[in-house]
XYZ file of C-alpha atoms in Angstrom:
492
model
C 77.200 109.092 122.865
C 78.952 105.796 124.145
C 82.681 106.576 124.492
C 83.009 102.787 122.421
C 80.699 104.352 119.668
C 82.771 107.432 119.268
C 86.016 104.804 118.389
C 83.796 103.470 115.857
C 83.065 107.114 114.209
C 86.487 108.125 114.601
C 87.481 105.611 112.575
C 85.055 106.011 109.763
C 86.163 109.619 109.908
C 89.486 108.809 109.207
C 88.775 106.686 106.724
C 86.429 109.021 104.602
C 89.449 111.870 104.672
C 91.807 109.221 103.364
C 89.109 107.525 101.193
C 89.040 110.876 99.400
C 92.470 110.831 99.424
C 92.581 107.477 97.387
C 89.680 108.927 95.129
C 92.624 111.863 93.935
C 95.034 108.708 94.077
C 93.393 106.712 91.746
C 92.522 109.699 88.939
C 96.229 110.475 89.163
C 96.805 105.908 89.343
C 94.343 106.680 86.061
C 96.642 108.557 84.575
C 99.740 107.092 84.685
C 98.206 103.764 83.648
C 96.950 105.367 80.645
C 100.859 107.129 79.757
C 102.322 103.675 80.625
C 100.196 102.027 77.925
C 99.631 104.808 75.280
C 103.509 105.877 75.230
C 105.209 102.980 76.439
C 103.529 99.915 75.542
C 103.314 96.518 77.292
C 106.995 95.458 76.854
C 108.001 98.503 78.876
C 105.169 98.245 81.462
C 105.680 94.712 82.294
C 109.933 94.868 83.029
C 108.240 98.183 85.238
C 105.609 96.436 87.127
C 108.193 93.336 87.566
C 110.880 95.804 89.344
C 108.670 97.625 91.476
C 106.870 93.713 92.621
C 110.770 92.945 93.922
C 111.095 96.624 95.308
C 107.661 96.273 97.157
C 108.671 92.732 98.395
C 112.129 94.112 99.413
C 110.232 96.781 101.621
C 107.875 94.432 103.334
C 111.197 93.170 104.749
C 113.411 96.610 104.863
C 110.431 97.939 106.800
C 111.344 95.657 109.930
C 107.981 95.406 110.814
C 107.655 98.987 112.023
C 104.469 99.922 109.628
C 102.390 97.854 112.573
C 104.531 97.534 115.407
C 105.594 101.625 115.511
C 102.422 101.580 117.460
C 102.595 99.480 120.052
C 106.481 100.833 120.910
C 105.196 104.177 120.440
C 102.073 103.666 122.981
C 105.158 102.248 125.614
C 107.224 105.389 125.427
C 104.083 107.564 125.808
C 102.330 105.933 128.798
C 103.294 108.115 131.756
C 102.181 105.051 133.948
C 104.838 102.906 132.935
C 108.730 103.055 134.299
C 110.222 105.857 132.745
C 111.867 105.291 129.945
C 113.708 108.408 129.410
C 113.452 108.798 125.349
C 111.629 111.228 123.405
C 109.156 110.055 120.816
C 110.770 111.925 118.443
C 113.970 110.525 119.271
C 112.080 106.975 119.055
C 110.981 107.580 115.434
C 114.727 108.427 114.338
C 115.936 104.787 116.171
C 113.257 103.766 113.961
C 114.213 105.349 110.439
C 118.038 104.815 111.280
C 117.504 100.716 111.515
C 115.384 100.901 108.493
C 117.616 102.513 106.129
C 120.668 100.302 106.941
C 118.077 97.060 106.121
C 116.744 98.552 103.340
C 119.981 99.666 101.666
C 121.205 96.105 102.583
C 118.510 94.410 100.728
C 118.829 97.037 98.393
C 122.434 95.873 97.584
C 121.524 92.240 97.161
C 118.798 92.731 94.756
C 120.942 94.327 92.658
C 123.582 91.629 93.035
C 120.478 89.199 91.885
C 119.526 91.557 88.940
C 123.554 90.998 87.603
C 123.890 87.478 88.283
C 120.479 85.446 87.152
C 120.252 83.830 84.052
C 117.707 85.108 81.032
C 115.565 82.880 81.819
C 114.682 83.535 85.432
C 114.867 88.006 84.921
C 114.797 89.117 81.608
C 116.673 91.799 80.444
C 114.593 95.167 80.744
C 113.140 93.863 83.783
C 117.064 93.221 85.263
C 117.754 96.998 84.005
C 114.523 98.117 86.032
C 115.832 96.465 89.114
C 118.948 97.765 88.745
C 117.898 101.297 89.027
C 114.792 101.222 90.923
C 115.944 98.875 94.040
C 117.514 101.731 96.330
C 113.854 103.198 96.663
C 112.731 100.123 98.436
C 114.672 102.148 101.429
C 112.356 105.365 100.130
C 109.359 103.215 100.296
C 110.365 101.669 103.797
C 110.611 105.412 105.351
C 107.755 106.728 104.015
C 105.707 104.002 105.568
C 107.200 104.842 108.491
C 106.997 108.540 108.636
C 103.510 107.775 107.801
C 102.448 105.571 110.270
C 103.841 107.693 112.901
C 101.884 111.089 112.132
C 99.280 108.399 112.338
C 99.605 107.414 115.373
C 99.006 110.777 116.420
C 95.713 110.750 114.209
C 97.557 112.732 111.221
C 95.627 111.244 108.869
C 96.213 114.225 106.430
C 100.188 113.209 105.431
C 99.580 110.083 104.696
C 96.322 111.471 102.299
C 98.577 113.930 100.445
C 101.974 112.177 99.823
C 100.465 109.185 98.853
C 97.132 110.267 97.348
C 98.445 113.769 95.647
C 102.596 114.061 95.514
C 103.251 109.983 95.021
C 101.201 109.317 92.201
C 101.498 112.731 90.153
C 105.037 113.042 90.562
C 105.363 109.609 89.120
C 102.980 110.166 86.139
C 104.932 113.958 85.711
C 108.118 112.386 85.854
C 106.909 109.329 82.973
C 105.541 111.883 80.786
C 108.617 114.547 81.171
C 111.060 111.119 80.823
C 109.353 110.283 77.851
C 109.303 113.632 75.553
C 113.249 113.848 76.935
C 113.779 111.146 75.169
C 114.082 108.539 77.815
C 111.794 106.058 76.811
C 113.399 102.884 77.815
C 113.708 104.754 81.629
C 111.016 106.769 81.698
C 108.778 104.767 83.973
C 111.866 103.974 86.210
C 112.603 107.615 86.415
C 108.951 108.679 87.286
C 108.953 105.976 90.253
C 111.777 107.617 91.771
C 110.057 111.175 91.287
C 107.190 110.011 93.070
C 109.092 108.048 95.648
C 111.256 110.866 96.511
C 108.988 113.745 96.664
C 106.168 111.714 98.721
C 109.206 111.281 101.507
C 110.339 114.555 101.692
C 106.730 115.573 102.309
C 106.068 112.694 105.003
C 109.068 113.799 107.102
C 108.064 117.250 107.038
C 104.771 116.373 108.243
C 106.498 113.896 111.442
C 108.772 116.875 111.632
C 105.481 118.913 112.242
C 103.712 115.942 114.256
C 106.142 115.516 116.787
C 107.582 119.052 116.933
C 110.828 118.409 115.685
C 113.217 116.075 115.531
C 116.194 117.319 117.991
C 118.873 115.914 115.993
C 121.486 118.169 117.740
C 120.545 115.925 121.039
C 119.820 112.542 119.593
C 121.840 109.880 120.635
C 120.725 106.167 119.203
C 119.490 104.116 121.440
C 120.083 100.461 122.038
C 116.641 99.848 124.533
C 115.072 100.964 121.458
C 116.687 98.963 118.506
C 115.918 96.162 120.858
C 112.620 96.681 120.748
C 112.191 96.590 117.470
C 114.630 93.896 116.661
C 112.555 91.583 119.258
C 109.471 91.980 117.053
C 110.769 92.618 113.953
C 111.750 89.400 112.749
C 108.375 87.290 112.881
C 106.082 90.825 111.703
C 109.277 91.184 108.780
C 108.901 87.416 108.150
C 104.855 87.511 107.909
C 104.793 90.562 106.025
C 107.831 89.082 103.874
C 105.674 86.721 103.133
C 102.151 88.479 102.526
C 103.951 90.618 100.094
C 104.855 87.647 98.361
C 101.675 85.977 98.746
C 100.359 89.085 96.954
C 102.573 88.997 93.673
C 103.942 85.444 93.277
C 101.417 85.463 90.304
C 103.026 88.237 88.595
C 106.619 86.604 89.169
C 105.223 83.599 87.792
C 103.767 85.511 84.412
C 107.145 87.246 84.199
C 109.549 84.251 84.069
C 106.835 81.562 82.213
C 104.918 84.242 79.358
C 107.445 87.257 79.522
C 107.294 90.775 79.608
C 104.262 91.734 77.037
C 102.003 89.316 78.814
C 103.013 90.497 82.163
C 102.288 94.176 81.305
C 98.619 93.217 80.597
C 98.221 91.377 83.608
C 99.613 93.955 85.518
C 97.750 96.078 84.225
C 94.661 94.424 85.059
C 96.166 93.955 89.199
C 96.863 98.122 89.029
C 93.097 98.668 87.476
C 92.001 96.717 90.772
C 94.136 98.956 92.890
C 90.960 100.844 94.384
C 89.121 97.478 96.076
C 92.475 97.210 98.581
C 92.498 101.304 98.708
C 89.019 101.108 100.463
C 90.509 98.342 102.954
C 93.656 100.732 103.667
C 91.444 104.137 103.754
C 90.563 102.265 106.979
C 94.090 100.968 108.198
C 94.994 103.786 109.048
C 93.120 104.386 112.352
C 91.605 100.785 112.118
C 94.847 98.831 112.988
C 95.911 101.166 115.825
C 92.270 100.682 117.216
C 92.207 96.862 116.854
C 95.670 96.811 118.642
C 93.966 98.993 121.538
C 90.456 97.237 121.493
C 92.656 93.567 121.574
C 94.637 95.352 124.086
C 91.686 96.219 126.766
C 89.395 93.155 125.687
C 91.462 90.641 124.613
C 91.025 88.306 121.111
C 87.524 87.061 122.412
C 86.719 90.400 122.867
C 87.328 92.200 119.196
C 85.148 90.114 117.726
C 82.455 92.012 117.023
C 84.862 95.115 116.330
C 85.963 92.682 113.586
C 82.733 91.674 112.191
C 81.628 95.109 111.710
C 85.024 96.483 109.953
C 84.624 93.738 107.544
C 81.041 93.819 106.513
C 81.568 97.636 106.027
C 84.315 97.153 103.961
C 82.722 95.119 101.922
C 79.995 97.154 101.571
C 82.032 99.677 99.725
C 83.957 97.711 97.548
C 81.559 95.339 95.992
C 79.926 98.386 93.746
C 83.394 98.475 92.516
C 83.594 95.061 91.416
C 80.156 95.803 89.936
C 81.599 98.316 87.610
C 84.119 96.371 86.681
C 82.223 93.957 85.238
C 80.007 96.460 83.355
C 82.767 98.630 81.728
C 85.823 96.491 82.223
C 86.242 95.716 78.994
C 86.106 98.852 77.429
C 88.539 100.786 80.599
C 90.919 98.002 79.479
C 90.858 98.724 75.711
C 91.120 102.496 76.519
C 94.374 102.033 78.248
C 96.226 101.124 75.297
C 96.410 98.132 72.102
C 96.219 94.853 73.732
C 95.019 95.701 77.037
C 91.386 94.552 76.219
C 92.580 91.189 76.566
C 93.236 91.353 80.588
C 89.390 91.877 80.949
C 88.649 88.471 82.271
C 91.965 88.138 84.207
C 90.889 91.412 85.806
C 87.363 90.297 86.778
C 88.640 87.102 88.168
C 91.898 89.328 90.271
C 89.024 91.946 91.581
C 87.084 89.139 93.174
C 90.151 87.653 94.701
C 91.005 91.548 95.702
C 87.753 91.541 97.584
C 87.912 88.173 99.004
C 91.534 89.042 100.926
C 91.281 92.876 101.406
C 87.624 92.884 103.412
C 87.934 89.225 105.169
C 91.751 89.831 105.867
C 90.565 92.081 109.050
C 91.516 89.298 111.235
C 94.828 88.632 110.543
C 95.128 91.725 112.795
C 94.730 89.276 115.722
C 97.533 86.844 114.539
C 100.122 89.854 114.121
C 99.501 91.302 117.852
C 98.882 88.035 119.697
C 100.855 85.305 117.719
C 102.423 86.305 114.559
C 103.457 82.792 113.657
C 100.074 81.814 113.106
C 100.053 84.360 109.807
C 102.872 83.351 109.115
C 101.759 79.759 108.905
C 98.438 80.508 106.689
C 100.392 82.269 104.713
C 103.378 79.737 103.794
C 99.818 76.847 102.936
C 98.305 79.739 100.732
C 101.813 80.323 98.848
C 101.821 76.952 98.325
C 98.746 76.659 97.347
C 99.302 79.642 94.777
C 102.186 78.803 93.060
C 101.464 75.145 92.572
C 98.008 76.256 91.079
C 99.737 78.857 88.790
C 102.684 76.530 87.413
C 99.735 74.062 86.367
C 97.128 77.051 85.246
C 99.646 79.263 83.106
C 101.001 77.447 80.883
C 97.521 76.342 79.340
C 95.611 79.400 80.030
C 97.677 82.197 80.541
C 96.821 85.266 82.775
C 93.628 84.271 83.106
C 95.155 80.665 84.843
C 97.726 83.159 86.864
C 94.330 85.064 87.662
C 92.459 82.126 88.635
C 95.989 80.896 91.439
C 95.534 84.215 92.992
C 91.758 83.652 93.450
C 92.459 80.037 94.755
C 95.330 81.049 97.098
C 93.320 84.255 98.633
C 90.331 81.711 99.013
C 92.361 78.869 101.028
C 93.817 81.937 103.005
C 89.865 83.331 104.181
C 89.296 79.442 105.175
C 92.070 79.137 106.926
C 91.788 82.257 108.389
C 88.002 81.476 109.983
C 88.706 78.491 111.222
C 92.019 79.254 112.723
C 90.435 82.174 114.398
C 87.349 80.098 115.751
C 89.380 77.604 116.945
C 92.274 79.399 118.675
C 90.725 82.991 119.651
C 86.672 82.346 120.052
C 86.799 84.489 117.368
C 84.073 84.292 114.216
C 82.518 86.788 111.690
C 79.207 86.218 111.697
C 77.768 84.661 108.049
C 74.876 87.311 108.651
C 76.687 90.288 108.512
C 78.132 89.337 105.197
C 74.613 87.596 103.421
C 73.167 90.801 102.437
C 75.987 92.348 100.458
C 76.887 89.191 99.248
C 73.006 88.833 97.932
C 73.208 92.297 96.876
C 75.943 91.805 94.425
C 74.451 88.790 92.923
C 71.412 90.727 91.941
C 73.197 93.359 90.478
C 75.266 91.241 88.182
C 72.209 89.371 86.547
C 71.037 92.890 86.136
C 74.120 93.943 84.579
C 74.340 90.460 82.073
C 70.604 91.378 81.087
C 71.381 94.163 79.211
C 73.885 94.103 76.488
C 74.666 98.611 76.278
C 77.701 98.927 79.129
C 76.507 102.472 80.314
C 72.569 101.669 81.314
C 74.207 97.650 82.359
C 76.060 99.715 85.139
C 73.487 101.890 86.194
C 71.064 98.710 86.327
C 73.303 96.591 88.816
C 74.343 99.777 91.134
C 70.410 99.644 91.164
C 69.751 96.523 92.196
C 72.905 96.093 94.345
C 71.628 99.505 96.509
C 68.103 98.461 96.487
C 68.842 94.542 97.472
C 71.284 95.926 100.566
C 68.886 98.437 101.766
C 65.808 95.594 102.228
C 68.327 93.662 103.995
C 69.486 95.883 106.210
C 65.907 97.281 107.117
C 64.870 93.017 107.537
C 67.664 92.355 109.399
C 67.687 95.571 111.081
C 71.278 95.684 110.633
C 73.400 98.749 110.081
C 76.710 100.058 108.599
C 77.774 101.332 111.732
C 81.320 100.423 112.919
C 80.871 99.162 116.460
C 82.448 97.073 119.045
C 86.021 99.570 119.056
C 87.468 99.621 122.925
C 87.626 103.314 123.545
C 90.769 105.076 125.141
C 91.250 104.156 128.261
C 88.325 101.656 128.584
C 88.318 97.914 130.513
């Protein structure tokens, strides 16, 4: 077997352990949902999914970075070829988790400033409670990315698959339900995050702890080579992630301060029952980005494309057949999560193709954050922009399904952006080829699906159609799914 063939399966391996992972993740996602709208309603939910938006954004900068560029400062104090550096990679990590606890309890502490000090109109007041109590975790959040990433890094793929797929979620749904029957109802959510939070972390630095044989805290000594290292890159990744993260919720801000809390539970609602389309993308991430980094690494920009193409037109390949099942049983999923739900069903057709657009095509932005991070960062300030200017004039007259429809147009202007910028600067393209067939696929399936009015045979119909449409493709084309194109270790 070709040494840059086994990259490719290695990956793929990787990702089915942690798509399985996500599989558990989303029965136990199911769950919650379902206690968040049968006990507490979409009041509740909303000031919940509000707080944890401005936790998540508060990590993307607490993080410093380190989720992507661990690797890279991990792969320096590793390579026996280099100058020695005298650190251990244990010790390295630690450097790591010390600077990202002081930023995230530092953003932590202004959040919470924020929460007491805007008006009504800009945080309402269950949502500035929520903040209140939740924003200390965006430091638990921060570390368990990065106790994640580096059992990762040594191909741990099996942490990151049980905090996050197994103790995360059901802790957080345990701790909602227990909250709830203790009479806690106006906390109970908030109380469950924190559960979850906590319990995930504690198991992802047992299983560094494990990865990397210890810590040695008796002999650590901080370093300052080290927080260089990171501070050096951390400010355009933390700006460029900063800014995805916000890219990815300034809808739901938007909901929150113009229709209020109710409204903004639905919609969130909708964005968490989409949650599995970006899960396939990340059951990938985590051997996908430190391969890309390598295969950029040995071949240069020019050289990943094809690595690229074939990521993305696998991706997509999984997660269309979820959009397809959204649009057969949507409705009804939405109406079974509680009273009022049913009316995020076209909001959450609309935010699942947006979800596929940006999670499969987004591949390349994996060139702009290990070659020249300010280009993301650019793409991403036009497709804010874009966003929020297409919300403040869609929401008011439509609703969710206008803050739906800003998502899809920001996450659209990003993928043009993104092609052409990547042509243009890198040689880089994604061939239209490899993503015809699926694309072709999916169409068929959804006239199959409109055809016939009963939900349960509609589904079966277009999962039908989409698998037979793909398969004549791929045997005309003589394409395959294969992942391909992955520099191996140690390869020129």
């Amino acid at each position: 077997m070709d040494e840059d063939d086994r990259a490719g399966r290695t990956i793929v391996r990787g990702a089915q352990a942690t798509a399985l992972g996500f599989l558990v993740r989303f029965s136990a996602r199911l769950l919650f949902l379902f206690v968040a709208g049968r006990l507490y309603g979409a009041g509740l939910f909303g000031a919940f999914v509000l707080a944890a938006a401005m936790v998540e954004l508060g990590v993307s900068l607490g993080s410093l970075g380190t989720k992507k560029t661990l690797f890279p400062l991990l792969d320096r104090y590793a390579d026996r070829h280099a100058e020695p550096l005298g650190r251990s990679l244990s010790h390295v990590l630690i450097d790591a988790a010390l600077l990202v606890t002081l930023a995230s309890l530092a953003l932590a502490g202004a959040l919470m400033l924020a929460a007491l000090l805007l008006p009504e109109s800009l945080i309402p007041p269950d949502t500035a409670t929520a903040v209140l109590i939740l924003a200390p975790m965006i430091a638990g959040q921060a570390l368990l990315d990065l106790f994640l990433a580096a059992a990762r890094w040594r191909q741990k793929v099996r942490y990151e698959v049980v905090s996050r797929s197994l103790i995360e979620p059901y802790f957080l749904a345990l701790g909602a339900i227990a909250a709830f029957y203790a009479g806690l109802t106006d906390h109970g959510l908030l109380i469950g995050y924190w559960c979850g939070t906590l319990a995930a972390l504690a198991y992802a630095i047992y299983g560094a702890a494990r990865t990397y044989e210890g810590f040695g805290l008796a002999h650590y000594r901080p370093s300052r080579a080290v927080f260089a290292g990171i501070a050096r890159t951390a400010a355009a990744n933390s700006a460029t992630d900063f800014l995805n993260a916000l890219y990815m919720r300034v809808d739901l801000y938007l909901v929150g301060i113009l229709l209020g809390e109710g409204p903004t539970g639905i919609y969130g609602m909708a964005r968490q029952v989409t949650t599995p389309i970006r899960q396939v993308r990340q059951s990938f991430d985590g051997l996908l980005v430190p391969a890309v980094a390598k295969t950029i690494g040995v071949r240069g920009a020019g050289g990943a494309g094809e690595a690229l193409a074939s990521a993305t037109r696998l991706v997509l390949v999984i997660q269309l057949p979820i959009l397809i099942a959204l649009l057969a049983i949507g409705e009804r999923l939405m109406s079974w999560l509680g009273a009022g739900f049913a009316a995020g069903y076209w909001p959450l057709l609309i935010l699942a193709t947006a979800e596929v657009l940006q999670s499969a095509l987004s591949i390349g932005d994996l060139i702009f954050v290990y070659l020249r991070p300010r280009i993301g960062l650019y793409l991403t300030l036009a497709s804010i922009a874009v966003g929020v200017t297409a919300a403040l004039l869609l929401i008011p007259p439509f609703g969710i399904t206008g803050a739906a429809f800003a998502l899809f147009a920001a996450y659209a202007l990003r993928s043009i952006l993104r092609s052409l910028v990547l042509h243009a600067s890198f040689g880089v393209a994604v061939p239209r080829a490899h993503l015809a067939g699926p694309l072709a696929a999916t169409t068929a399936a959804a006239a199959a699906i409109l055809a016939i009015p009963d939900d349960g045979l509609g589904l079966l119909a277009g999962l039908a159609a989409y698998g037979a449409i793909l398969a004549l493709w791929l045997r005309a084309t003589r394409q395959s799914l294969s992942l391909t194109g992955f520099a191996a270790e140690g390869r020129a």
